[in-house]
Coordinates of N, CA and C in Angstrom, one line a residue:
X471 N -2.2 -20.8 0.7 CA -2.4 -19.7 1.6 C -3.4 -18.9 1.0
X472 N -4.1 -18.3 1.6 CA -5.2 -17.3 1.2 C -4.4 -15.8 1.0
X473 N -4.6 -15.2 -0.1 CA -4.1 -13.8 -0.1 C -4.7 -12.8 0.6
X474 N -3.7 -11.9 1.1 CA -4.2 -11.0 2.0 C -4.4 -9.6 1.3
X475 N -5.6 -8.9 1.5 CA -5.7 -7.6 1.1 C -5.4 -6.4 1.6
X476 N -5.1 -5.5 1.3 CA -5.0 -4.2 1.7 C -5.8 -3.1 1.2
X477 N -6.9 -2.9 1.6 CA -7.7 -1.6 1.1 C -7.1 -0.3 1.3
X478 N -6.5 0.5 0.4 CA -6.1 1.6 0.7 C -6.7 3.0 0.2
X479 N -6.6 4.1 1.3 CA -6.9 5.1 0.8 C -8.5 5.4 1.2
X480 N -8.9 4.9 2.6 CA -10.0 4.9 3.1 C -10.2 6.2 3.5
X481 N -11.6 6.6 3.4 CA -11.8 8.0 3.9 C -13.1 8.4 4.7
X482 N -13.8 7.3 4.5 CA -15.1 7.3 5.5 C -15.1 6.2 6.3
X483 N -16.0 6.5 7.7 CA -16.3 5.3 8.4 C -17.0 3.9 7.4
X484 N -17.6 4.3 6.8 CA -18.4 3.0 6.1 C -17.4 2.3 5.0
X485 N -16.6 3.1 4.7 CA -15.4 2.5 4.1 C -14.6 1.2 5.0
X486 N -14.3 1.7 6.2 CA -13.9 1.0 7.2 C -14.7 -0.6 7.2
X487 N -16.1 -0.2 7.5 CA -16.6 -1.5 7.7 C -16.9 -2.2 6.6
X488 N -16.9 -1.9 5.3 CA -17.0 -2.4 3.9 C -15.4 -3.3 4.1
X489 N -14.4 -2.6 4.4 CA -13.2 -3.5 4.2 C -13.3 -4.4 5.1
X490 N -13.8 -4.6 6.6 CA -13.6 -5.3 7.4 C -14.3 -6.5 6.8
X491 N -15.6 -6.1 6.1 CA -16.9 -7.1 5.7 C -16.0 -8.0 4.5
X492 N -15.2 -7.7 3.8 CA -14.4 -7.8 2.7 C -13.2 -8.7 3.1
X493 N -13.1 -8.8 4.4 CA -12.1 -9.7 4.9 C -10.6 -9.1 4.7
X494 N -10.5 -7.6 4.7 CA -9.3 -7.1 4.4 C -8.2 -7.2 5.8
X495 N -6.9 -7.6 5.6 CA -6.0 -7.6 6.5 C -5.3 -6.4 6.8
X496 N -5.3 -5.4 6.1 CA -4.9 -4.0 6.3 C -5.6 -3.0 5.8
X497 N -5.8 -2.0 6.1 CA -6.5 -1.0 5.6 C -5.2 0.6 5.7
X498 N -5.4 1.3 4.7 CA -4.4 2.1 4.5 C -5.3 3.4 4.6
X499 N -4.4 4.6 5.3 CA -4.8 6.0 5.1 C -3.7 7.0 4.4
X500 N -4.2 7.8 3.7 CA -3.4 8.4 2.7 C -2.9 10.0 3.5
X501 N -1.7 10.3 3.7 CA -1.8 11.6 4.5 C -0.7 12.3 3.2
X502 N -1.2 12.7 2.1 CA -0.7 13.2 0.9 C -1.6 14.3 0.5
X503 N -1.5 15.7 0.7 CA -2.7 16.6 0.1 C -3.2 16.6 -1.6
X504 N -2.0 16.2 -2.2 CA -2.1 16.1 -3.5 C -3.3 14.9 -4.0
X505 N -3.3 14.0 -2.9 CA -4.2 12.9 -3.3 C -5.6 13.1 -3.2
X506 N -6.8 12.8 -3.8 CA -8.2 12.5 -3.3 C -8.6 11.9 -2.4
X507 N -7.5 11.0 -1.9 CA -7.7 10.2 -1.0 C -7.1 10.6 0.5
X508 N -6.6 12.1 0.5 CA -5.9 12.6 1.8 C -6.9 12.8 2.6
X509 N -6.5 12.1 3.8 CA -7.2 12.7 4.9 C -6.3 13.5 6.4
X510 N -7.0 14.1 7.1 CA -6.3 14.9 7.9 C -6.0 13.7 9.4
X511 N -4.7 14.2 10.3 CA -4.8 13.3 11.0 C -5.9 13.4 11.9
X512 N -6.8 14.2 12.2 CA -7.7 14.2 13.2 C -8.7 13.1 12.7
X513 N -8.9 13.3 11.4 CA -10.0 12.3 10.5 C -9.4 11.0 10.8
X514 N -8.1 11.0 10.2 CA -7.5 9.3 10.4 C -7.7 8.7 11.7
X515 N -7.5 9.7 12.7 CA -7.6 9.1 14.4 C -9.3 8.6 14.2
X516 N -10.2 9.4 13.8 CA -11.5 8.7 14.3 C -11.6 7.4 13.1
X517 N -11.3 7.6 12.0 CA -11.3 6.2 11.2 C -10.5 5.2 11.9
X518 N -9.4 5.4 12.5 CA -8.6 4.2 12.9 C -9.4 3.5 14.0
X519 N -10.0 4.4 14.8 CA -10.8 3.8 16.1 C -11.7 2.8 15.7
X520 N -12.1 3.2 14.4 CA -13.4 2.4 13.8 C -12.8 1.2 13.4
X521 N -11.5 0.8 13.1 CA -10.8 -0.4 12.8 C -11.1 -1.3 13.8
X522 N -11.4 -2.8 13.1 CA -11.9 -3.8 14.1 C -10.3 -4.5 14.5
X523 N -10.3 -5.2 15.9 CA -8.9 -6.1 16.0 C -8.5 -6.8 14.9
X524 N -7.3 -6.8 14.6 CA -7.1 -8.0 13.7 C -6.5 -7.2 12.2
X525 N -7.1 -6.2 11.9 CA -6.7 -5.4 10.8 C -5.7 -4.4 11.1
X526 N -4.6 -4.6 10.7 CA -3.5 -3.4 10.5 C -3.8 -2.2 10.0
X527 N -3.5 -1.1 10.7 CA -3.8 0.3 10.4 C -2.4 0.9 9.8
X528 N -2.7 1.2 8.5 CA -1.2 1.8 7.7 C -1.3 3.3 7.5
X529 N -0.3 3.9 7.8 CA -0.4 5.4 7.3 C 0.6 5.4 5.9
X530 N 0.3 6.0 4.7 CA 0.7 6.2 3.5 C 1.3 7.7 3.6
X531 N 2.9 7.6 3.7 CA 3.2 9.1 3.5 C 4.3 9.2 2.6
X532 N 4.3 10.5 2.2 CA 5.3 10.8 0.9 C 6.5 11.6 1.5
X533 N 7.5 11.0 1.5 CA 8.8 12.1 1.7 C 8.4 12.9 2.9
X534 N 7.8 12.2 4.0 CA 7.6 12.8 5.2 C 9.0 13.2 6.0
X535 N 9.2 14.3 6.6 CA 10.2 14.4 7.7 C 9.9 13.9 8.8
X536 N 10.8 14.1 9.9 CA 10.5 13.4 11.0 C 9.6 14.3 11.9
X537 N 9.5 15.4 11.7 CA 8.5 16.5 12.4 C 6.9 16.1 12.1
X538 N 6.6 15.7 10.8 CA 5.7 15.3 10.4 C 5.3 14.1 10.7
X539 N 6.2 13.1 10.6 CA 5.7 11.7 11.4 C 5.7 11.8 12.8
X540 N 6.5 12.6 13.5 CA 6.2 13.0 14.8 C 4.7 13.0 15.3
X541 N 4.1 14.1 14.5 CA 3.1 14.7 14.7 C 1.8 13.3 14.5
X542 N 2.0 12.8 13.4 CA 1.3 11.7 12.9 C 1.2 10.3 13.8
X543 N 2.4 9.9 14.3 CA 2.4 8.8 15.1 C 1.8 9.0 16.5
X544 N 1.7 10.5 16.9 CA 1.5 11.1 18.4 C -0.1 10.9 18.2
X545 N -0.9 11.1 17.2 CA -2.3 11.7 17.5 C -2.9 10.3 16.6
X546 N -2.4 9.5 15.5 CA -3.1 8.3 15.2 C -2.7 7.3 15.5
X547 N -3.5 6.3 16.2 CA -3.0 4.8 16.5 C -2.6 4.1 15.2
X548 N -1.6 3.8 14.9 CA -0.9 3.1 13.8 C -0.6 1.7 14.0
X549 N -0.4 0.9 13.0 CA 0.4 -0.4 13.0 C 1.5 -0.5 12.3
X550 N 1.5 0.5 11.0 CA 2.8 0.1 10.3 C 2.7 1.7 9.5
X551 N 4.0 2.0 9.3 CA 4.1 3.0 8.2 C 4.6 2.8 6.8
X552 N 4.0 3.6 5.8 CA 4.1 3.0 4.6 C 4.6 4.4 3.5
X553 N 5.8 4.1 3.3 CA 6.7 5.0 2.8 C 6.8 4.9 1.2
X554 N 6.0 6.4 0.6 CA 5.6 5.9 -0.9 C 6.1 6.9 -1.5
X555 N 7.4 7.6 -1.1 CA 8.2 8.6 -1.6 C 9.4 8.1 -2.3
X556 N 10.4 8.9 -2.3 CA 11.9 9.0 -2.7 C 12.8 8.4 -1.5
X557 N 12.5 8.1 -0.4 CA 13.2 7.7 0.8 C 14.0 6.6 0.3
X558 N 15.4 7.0 0.7 CA 16.3 6.0 0.7 C 16.3 4.9 1.7
X559 N 17.2 4.1 1.5 CA 17.2 2.6 2.3 C 17.5 3.2 3.6
X560 N 18.5 4.4 3.6 CA 18.9 4.9 4.7 C 17.8 5.7 5.8
X561 N 17.3 6.2 4.9 CA 15.9 7.0 5.5 C 14.8 5.7 6.1
X562 N 14.6 4.9 5.4 CA 13.8 3.7 5.6 C 14.3 3.3 7.1
X563 N 15.6 2.9 7.3 CA 16.2 2.3 8.4 C 15.9 3.3 9.6
X564 N 16.1 4.6 9.4 CA 16.1 5.7 10.4 C 14.6 5.7 10.8
X565 N 13.5 6.0 10.0 CA 12.0 5.9 10.3 C 11.7 4.3 11.3
X566 N 12.1 3.4 10.8 CA 11.8 2.3 11.5 C 12.4 2.1 12.8
X567 N 13.6 2.8 12.9 CA 14.4 2.7 14.4 C 13.5 3.7 15.3
X568 N 13.4 5.0 14.6 CA 12.9 6.1 15.5 C 11.6 6.0 16.0
X569 N 10.6 5.0 15.3 CA 9.3 4.9 15.6 C 8.7 3.6 16.4
X570 N 9.7 2.8 16.2 CA 9.3 1.3 16.6 C 8.1 0.6 15.9
X571 N 8.0 1.0 14.6 CA 6.6 0.6 13.8 C 7.5 -0.2 12.7
X572 N 6.7 -1.2 12.3 CA 7.0 -1.9 11.0 C 7.1 -0.9 9.9
X573 N 7.6 -1.1 8.8 CA 7.9 -0.2 7.7 C 7.7 -0.8 6.3
X574 N 6.7 -0.5 5.6 CA 6.5 -1.1 4.4 C 7.3 0.2 3.2
X575 N 8.0 -0.3 2.5 CA 8.2 0.9 1.3 C 8.1 0.4 0.1
X576 N 7.2 1.4 -0.6 CA 6.9 1.2 -2.0 C 7.6 1.5 -2.9
X577 N 7.6 0.9 -4.1 CA 8.8 0.9 -4.9 C 8.1 0.5 -6.4
X578 N 8.2 1.5 -7.3 CA 7.8 1.5 -8.4 C 8.5 1.2 -9.6
X579 N 7.5 0.2 -10.3 CA 8.4 -0.8 -11.3 C 7.6 -0.1 -12.9
X580 N 8.7 -0.2 -13.6 CA 8.1 0.0 -15.2 C 8.7 -0.9 -15.7
X581 N 9.8 -1.1 -15.8 CA 11.2 -2.2 -16.5 C 11.9 -3.0 -15.8
X582 N 12.4 -4.0 -16.0 CA 13.1 -5.0 -15.5 C 14.3 -4.4 -15.1
X583 N 14.7 -3.3 -15.2 CA 15.9 -2.7 -14.7 C 15.4 -2.0 -13.4
X584 N 14.3 -1.7 -13.1 CA 13.5 -1.2 -11.8 C 13.7 -2.3 -10.7
X585 N 13.9 -3.6 -10.9 CA 13.7 -4.4 -10.0 C 15.0 -4.5 -9.2
X586 N 16.2 -4.0 -9.9 CA 17.5 -4.0 -9.5 C 17.5 -3.5 -7.9
X587 N 17.0 -2.2 -7.9 CA 17.5 -1.7 -6.5 C 16.7 -2.4 -5.2
X588 N 15.8 -2.9 -5.5 CA 15.0 -3.9 -4.8 C 15.7 -4.3 -3.4
X589 N 16.5 -5.2 -3.7 CA 17.2 -5.8 -2.8 C 17.7 -5.2 -1.7
X590 N 18.2 -3.8 -2.0 CA 18.6 -2.4 -1.1 C 17.6 -2.5 -0.1
X591 N 16.6 -2.2 -0.3 CA 15.4 -1.9 0.6 C 15.0 -3.3 1.5
X592 N 15.0 -4.2 0.9 CA 14.7 -5.6 1.5 C 15.5 -5.9 2.7
X593 N 16.8 -5.1 3.2 CA 17.4 -5.1 3.9 C 16.9 -4.5 5.3
X594 N 16.2 -3.4 5.1 CA 15.9 -2.4 6.0 C 14.5 -2.3 6.2
X595 N 13.8 -2.5 5.1 CA 12.0 -2.4 5.6 C 11.4 -3.5 6.0
X596 N 10.6 -3.7 6.8 CA 9.8 -5.0 7.1 C 8.8 -5.5 5.9
X597 N 8.5 -4.7 4.9 CA 7.8 -5.1 3.8 C 8.0 -4.2 2.7
X598 N 7.8 -4.9 1.4 CA 7.8 -4.0 0.2 C 6.5 -4.1 -0.4
X599 N 6.2 -2.8 -1.0 CA 5.0 -2.7 -1.8 C 5.6 -2.3 -3.2
X600 N 5.2 -3.5 -4.2 CA 5.6 -3.5 -5.6 C 4.6 -2.9 -6.1
X601 N 4.7 -1.9 -6.8 CA 3.7 -0.8 -7.4 C 4.5 -0.5 -8.8
X602 N 3.3 0.0 -9.6 CA 3.7 0.6 -10.9 C 4.1 2.0 -10.8
X603 N 5.2 2.0 -11.6 CA 6.2 3.5 -11.3 C 4.8 4.5 -12.0
X604 N 4.8 5.8 -11.3 CA 3.9 6.8 -11.9 C 4.4 7.1 -13.1
X605 N 3.7 7.9 -14.3 CA 4.3 8.5 -15.4 C 5.0 9.7 -14.8
X606 N 5.9 10.1 -16.2 CA 6.8 11.5 -15.7 C 5.9 12.3 -15.3
X607 N 6.0 13.2 -14.5 CA 5.3 14.3 -14.0 C 4.2 14.2 -13.4
X608 N 3.8 13.0 -13.1 CA 2.5 12.7 -12.3 C 2.5 13.2 -11.2
X609 N 1.2 13.8 -10.6 CA 1.4 14.5 -9.1 C 1.4 13.3 -8.1
X610 N 0.9 12.2 -8.3 CA 0.7 11.1 -7.6 C 1.8 10.2 -7.5
X611 N 2.4 9.6 -6.4 CA 3.3 8.5 -6.7 C 2.7 7.3 -6.6
X612 N 1.1 7.0 -6.5 CA 0.6 5.8 -6.5 C -0.8 6.1 -6.8
X613 N -1.7 5.5 -6.7 CA -3.1 5.2 -6.7 C -3.8 6.0 -8.3
X614 N -2.6 5.8 -9.1 CA -2.7 6.1 -10.5 C -4.0 5.4 -11.4
X615 N -4.1 4.1 -10.7 CA -4.9 3.1 -11.6 C -4.0 2.4 -12.6
X616 N -2.9 2.5 -12.6 CA -1.9 2.1 -13.3 C -1.3 0.8 -13.2
X617 N -1.1 -0.3 -14.0 CA -0.3 -1.5 -13.6 C 0.9 -1.4 -14.5
X618 N 1.6 -2.5 -14.1 CA 2.9 -2.6 -14.8 C 3.0 -4.0 -15.4
X619 N 4.0 -4.5 -16.1 CA 3.9 -5.9 -16.6 C 4.0 -6.7 -15.6
X620 N 3.0 -7.6 -15.1 CA 3.2 -8.5 -14.3 C 4.2 -9.6 -14.3
X621 N 4.4 -10.0 -15.7 CA 5.2 -11.0 -16.1 C 6.9 -10.5 -15.8
X622 N 6.9 -9.5 -15.2 CA 8.4 -9.4 -14.8 C 8.6 -9.9 -13.4
X623 N 7.4 -10.2 -13.0 CA 8.0 -10.9 -11.2 C 7.7 -12.4 -11.7
X624 N 7.3 -13.1 -13.0 CA 7.0 -14.3 -13.0 C 8.3 -15.1 -12.8
X625 N 8.1 -16.3 -12.2 CA 9.2 -16.7 -11.8 C 10.6 -16.4 -11.1
X626 N 10.4 -15.4 -10.6 CA 11.7 -14.8 -10.0 C 11.8 -15.1 -8.5
X627 N 13.3 -15.3 -8.1 CA 13.4 -15.6 -6.7 C 13.1 -14.3 -5.8
X628 N 11.9 -14.2 -5.0 CA 11.6 -13.1 -4.2 C 12.4 -12.7 -3.2
X629 N 12.3 -11.6 -2.8 CA 12.9 -10.7 -1.7 C 12.9 -11.5 -0.5
X630 N 13.8 -11.2 0.7 CA 13.9 -11.7 1.9 C 12.7 -11.1 2.7
X631 N 12.2 -10.0 2.3 CA 10.8 -9.3 2.9 C 9.4 -10.3 2.4
X632 N 8.5 -10.0 3.3 CA 7.2 -10.2 2.7 C 6.9 -8.7 1.5
X633 N 6.1 -8.9 0.8 CA 5.9 -8.2 -0.2 C 4.3 -8.0 -0.8
X634 N 3.9 -7.2 -1.2 CA 2.8 -6.7 -1.6 C 2.8 -6.3 -3.0
X635 N 1.7 -6.5 -4.0 CA 1.4 -6.2 -5.1 C 0.6 -5.3 -5.3
X636 N 0.8 -4.2 -5.9 CA -0.4 -2.9 -6.1 C -0.3 -2.4 -7.5
X637 N -1.1 -1.6 -8.0 CA -1.1 -0.9 -9.3 C -2.0 -1.5 -10.3
X638 N -2.8 -0.6 -10.2 CA -4.0 -1.0 -11.3 C -5.1 -2.1 -11.0
X639 N -4.8 -2.8 -9.7 CA -5.8 -4.1 -9.6 C -7.1 -3.6 -9.6
X640 N -7.9 -4.5 -10.0 CA -9.6 -4.3 -9.9 C -10.1 -5.7 -9.7
X641 N -11.3 -5.7 -9.5 CA -11.8 -7.4 -9.6 C -11.9 -7.9 -10.7
X642 N -11.7 -7.5 -12.1 CA -11.5 -8.0 -13.1 C -10.2 -8.7 -13.3
X643 N -9.0 -8.3 -12.9 CA -7.7 -8.7 -12.9 C -7.1 -9.3 -12.0
X644 N -7.6 -8.9 -10.7 CA -6.6 -9.4 -9.6 C -6.0 -10.9 -9.5
X645 N -7.2 -11.9 -10.0 CA -6.9 -13.1 -9.8 C -5.5 -13.6 -10.9
X646 N -6.0 -12.7 -12.0 CA -5.0 -13.2 -13.1 C -3.3 -12.5 -12.6
X647 N -3.6 -11.2 -11.6 CA -2.2 -10.9 -11.3 C -1.3 -11.5 -10.4
X648 N -2.3 -12.3 -9.4 CA -1.6 -13.2 -8.4 C -1.4 -14.4 -9.3
X649 N -2.0 -15.0 -10.2 CA -1.6 -16.2 -10.7 C -0.2 -15.8 -11.6
X650 N -0.1 -14.9 -12.3 CA 1.4 -14.4 -13.0 C 2.3 -14.0 -11.9
X651 N 2.0 -13.7 -10.7 CA 3.4 -13.0 -9.8 C 3.2 -13.8 -8.7
X652 N 2.4 -14.8 -8.2 CA 2.6 -15.5 -7.1 C 2.4 -14.5 -6.0
X653 N 1.9 -13.6 -5.8 CA 1.6 -12.7 -4.9 C 0.9 -13.1 -3.7
X654 N 1.3 -13.1 -2.4 CA 0.5 -13.4 -1.4 C 0.0 -12.1 -0.5
X655 N 0.0 -11.1 -1.1 CA -0.6 -9.8 -0.6 C -0.8 -8.9 -1.9
X656 N -2.0 -8.1 -1.6 CA -2.4 -7.2 -2.7 C -2.9 -6.1 -2.2
X657 N -2.7 -4.9 -2.8 CA -3.0 -3.6 -2.3 C -4.0 -3.1 -3.4
X658 N -5.2 -2.7 -2.8 CA -6.2 -2.0 -3.9 C -6.4 -0.7 -3.6
X659 N -6.6 0.3 -4.5 CA -7.3 1.6 -4.0 C -8.3 2.2 -5.0
X660 N -7.9 2.9 -6.0 CA -8.6 3.2 -7.3 C -9.5 2.2 -7.8
X661 N -9.0 0.9 -7.8 CA -9.9 -0.2 -8.6 C -11.0 -0.7 -7.8
X662 N -11.3 0.2 -6.5 CA -12.6 -0.3 -6.0 C -13.3 0.9 -5.6
X663 N -13.2 1.9 -6.4 CA -13.8 3.2 -6.2 C -15.2 3.5 -7.1
X664 N -16.0 4.3 -6.9 CA -17.0 5.0 -7.7 C -16.7 6.0 -8.1
X665 N -15.7 6.9 -7.5 CA -15.0 8.1 -7.8 C -13.9 8.3 -7.0
X666 N -12.9 9.2 -7.7 CA -12.0 9.3 -6.7 C -11.9 9.4 -5.2
X667 N -11.5 8.9 -4.2 CA -11.4 9.0 -3.1 C -12.8 8.3 -2.3
X668 N -13.5 8.0 -3.2 CA -14.7 7.1 -2.6 C -14.8 5.8 -3.0
X669 N -14.6 5.1 -1.9 CA -14.7 3.6 -2.0 C -15.9 3.0 -2.6
X670 N -16.1 1.9 -3.2 CA -17.6 1.2 -3.5 C -17.4 0.0 -2.7
X671 N -18.6 -0.1 -1.9 CA -18.5 -1.1 -1.1 C -19.1 -2.5 -1.7
X672 N -19.5 -2.2 -2.9 CA -19.9 -3.6 -3.7 C -18.7 -4.0 -4.5
X673 N -17.8 -3.1 -4.9 CA -16.7 -3.2 -5.8 C -15.5 -3.9 -4.7
X674 N -15.6 -3.5 -3.5 CA -14.8 -4.0 -2.6 C -15.2 -5.7 -2.3
X675 N -16.4 -5.9 -2.1 CA -16.5 -7.3 -2.0 C -16.5 -8.2 -2.9
X676 N -16.5 -7.5 -4.3 CA -16.3 -7.9 -5.8 C -15.0 -8.4 -5.7
X677 N -14.0 -7.6 -5.3 CA -12.4 -7.7 -5.4 C -12.4 -8.9 -4.6
X678 N -12.9 -9.1 -3.2 CA -12.3 -10.0 -2.3 C -12.7 -11.4 -3.0
X679 N -14.1 -11.5 -3.5 CA -14.8 -12.8 -3.9 C -13.7 -13.0 -5.4
X680 N -13.4 -12.1 -6.3 CA -12.4 -12.4 -7.1 C -11.1 -13.1 -7.0
X681 N -10.5 -12.4 -5.7 CA -9.4 -13.0 -4.9 C -9.4 -14.4 -4.7
X682 N -10.5 -14.6 -4.0 CA -10.9 -16.0 -3.2 C -11.2 -17.0 -4.4
X683 N -12.0 -16.5 -5.3 CA -12.1 -17.5 -6.7 C -10.9 -17.7 -7.4
X684 N -10.1 -16.9 -7.7 CA -8.7 -17.3 -8.7 C -7.7 -18.2 -7.9

């Protein structure tokens, strides 16, 4: 089975086109002002309208309340909500029920102990994003270019929901990451950029080639 790719943190129309050319299954838009990849709802709507059919449009939010999500869903045509904050399983279930959209919950991993709470989210989310836990005091919950020890996932009995591997992936290491974890989906952001928030079409294509060759 071919590994699906999500290019996250797209900010320009040319990023959409490069993602599509690279065979993206998902594209992600970040709605978090502290991130260099943050886009306004107006900008995201314009970008979303550029996305070809068959590619899922994902909104990354961080501890957003209902009012913020109401406004986002009303303006931007989306296929999935990604919750990348401290949302509880109850909050995930509420968001899923309120908006009728699939929900992906991001979970940060640093040690084996961090895997213990994943089962609770697999009961309420449609997908899981297994990411590197940000450093203590970090401004960003993801997109820090950090990876975790992928051997923590090796040989595990996986969760009841589809899951996606994220955190520090690049064209140079993605094949190894998939080999070690068995991931069927991967998420990349900073690993295919020329500068924070600026995607590099060449690196996006290189990432896809490395994944296919691996």
